[in-house]
Amino acid sequence: MHPGFAQEYEIDPDEIYRRFTKLLNGALERATPPMAIPKPVKAAPDLPAKRVLFLANDLIPTLQLSFLKPLLPYFSDRRMAHMVLTEKALNDAFGKDRHSADAVAWFSKQIRDFRPDVIVACRYSGPHARVALRLARKLSIPLVYHIDDDLLNIPPEIGEAKHKAHNKPARLEAVSTLLTGATLAYCST
């Protein structure tokens, strides 16, 4: 560890969480159209204070490193609860029928049943991006789109198969939809 590390960077998890929350709330206040910051709801004894739904293509490293691992103490002591809704789970459940009315109903039910306080779409480029956005707006749930690469311009240097997969029109449309429609686009690196 660099000798001056602790003095140069904040490392206290509670302070980092406080600052991150302040950042997200500030962004919500500046959102267009304006979006109210949800008032804290006193949780029932059997429910945690905050519920976060993560939407991702799979249990990708970015999801784990940016959210699941750093928030583990909050999940462990029940200050937060989380659910991960993945494109992989959708594909496992519906296969080629992942765009069917039944798949849309299942996808929407997962969100409604979990009752999240916030949805974090981590690099999501899978089916039903518009459904997630509409449902979030309808239920007044802020949707944060987290992106750590330019998913609209994936270079051929990553390999032909990955390049083709990431540049499919449906994937590009999902990324564009979430970038432009999210309450907050959280861009890192």
PDB file of N, CA, C and O in Angstrom, residues 42 109 148:
ATOM      1  N   LYS A  42     -40.330   3.691   6.380  1.00  0.00           N
ATOM      2  CA  LYS A  42     -39.989   2.876   7.538  1.00  0.00           C
ATOM      3  C   LYS A  42     -40.297   1.423   7.185  1.00  0.00           C
ATOM      4  O   LYS A  42     -41.436   1.076   6.878  1.00  0.00           O
ATOM      5  N   LYS A 109     -43.059  -9.049 -13.534  1.00  0.00           N
ATOM      6  CA  LYS A 109     -43.439  -9.602 -12.226  1.00  0.00           C
ATOM      7  C   LYS A 109     -42.238  -9.660 -11.283  1.00  0.00           C
ATOM      8  O   LYS A 109     -42.382  -9.404 -10.082  1.00  0.00           O
ATOM      9  N   ASP A 148     -19.428   1.157 -17.846  1.00  0.00           N
ATOM     10  CA  ASP A 148     -17.999   1.385 -17.638  1.00  0.00           C
ATOM     11  C   ASP A 148     -17.180   1.199 -18.913  1.00  0.00           C
ATOM     12  O   ASP A 148     -15.965   1.135 -18.872  1.00  0.00           O
TER      13      ASP A 148
END
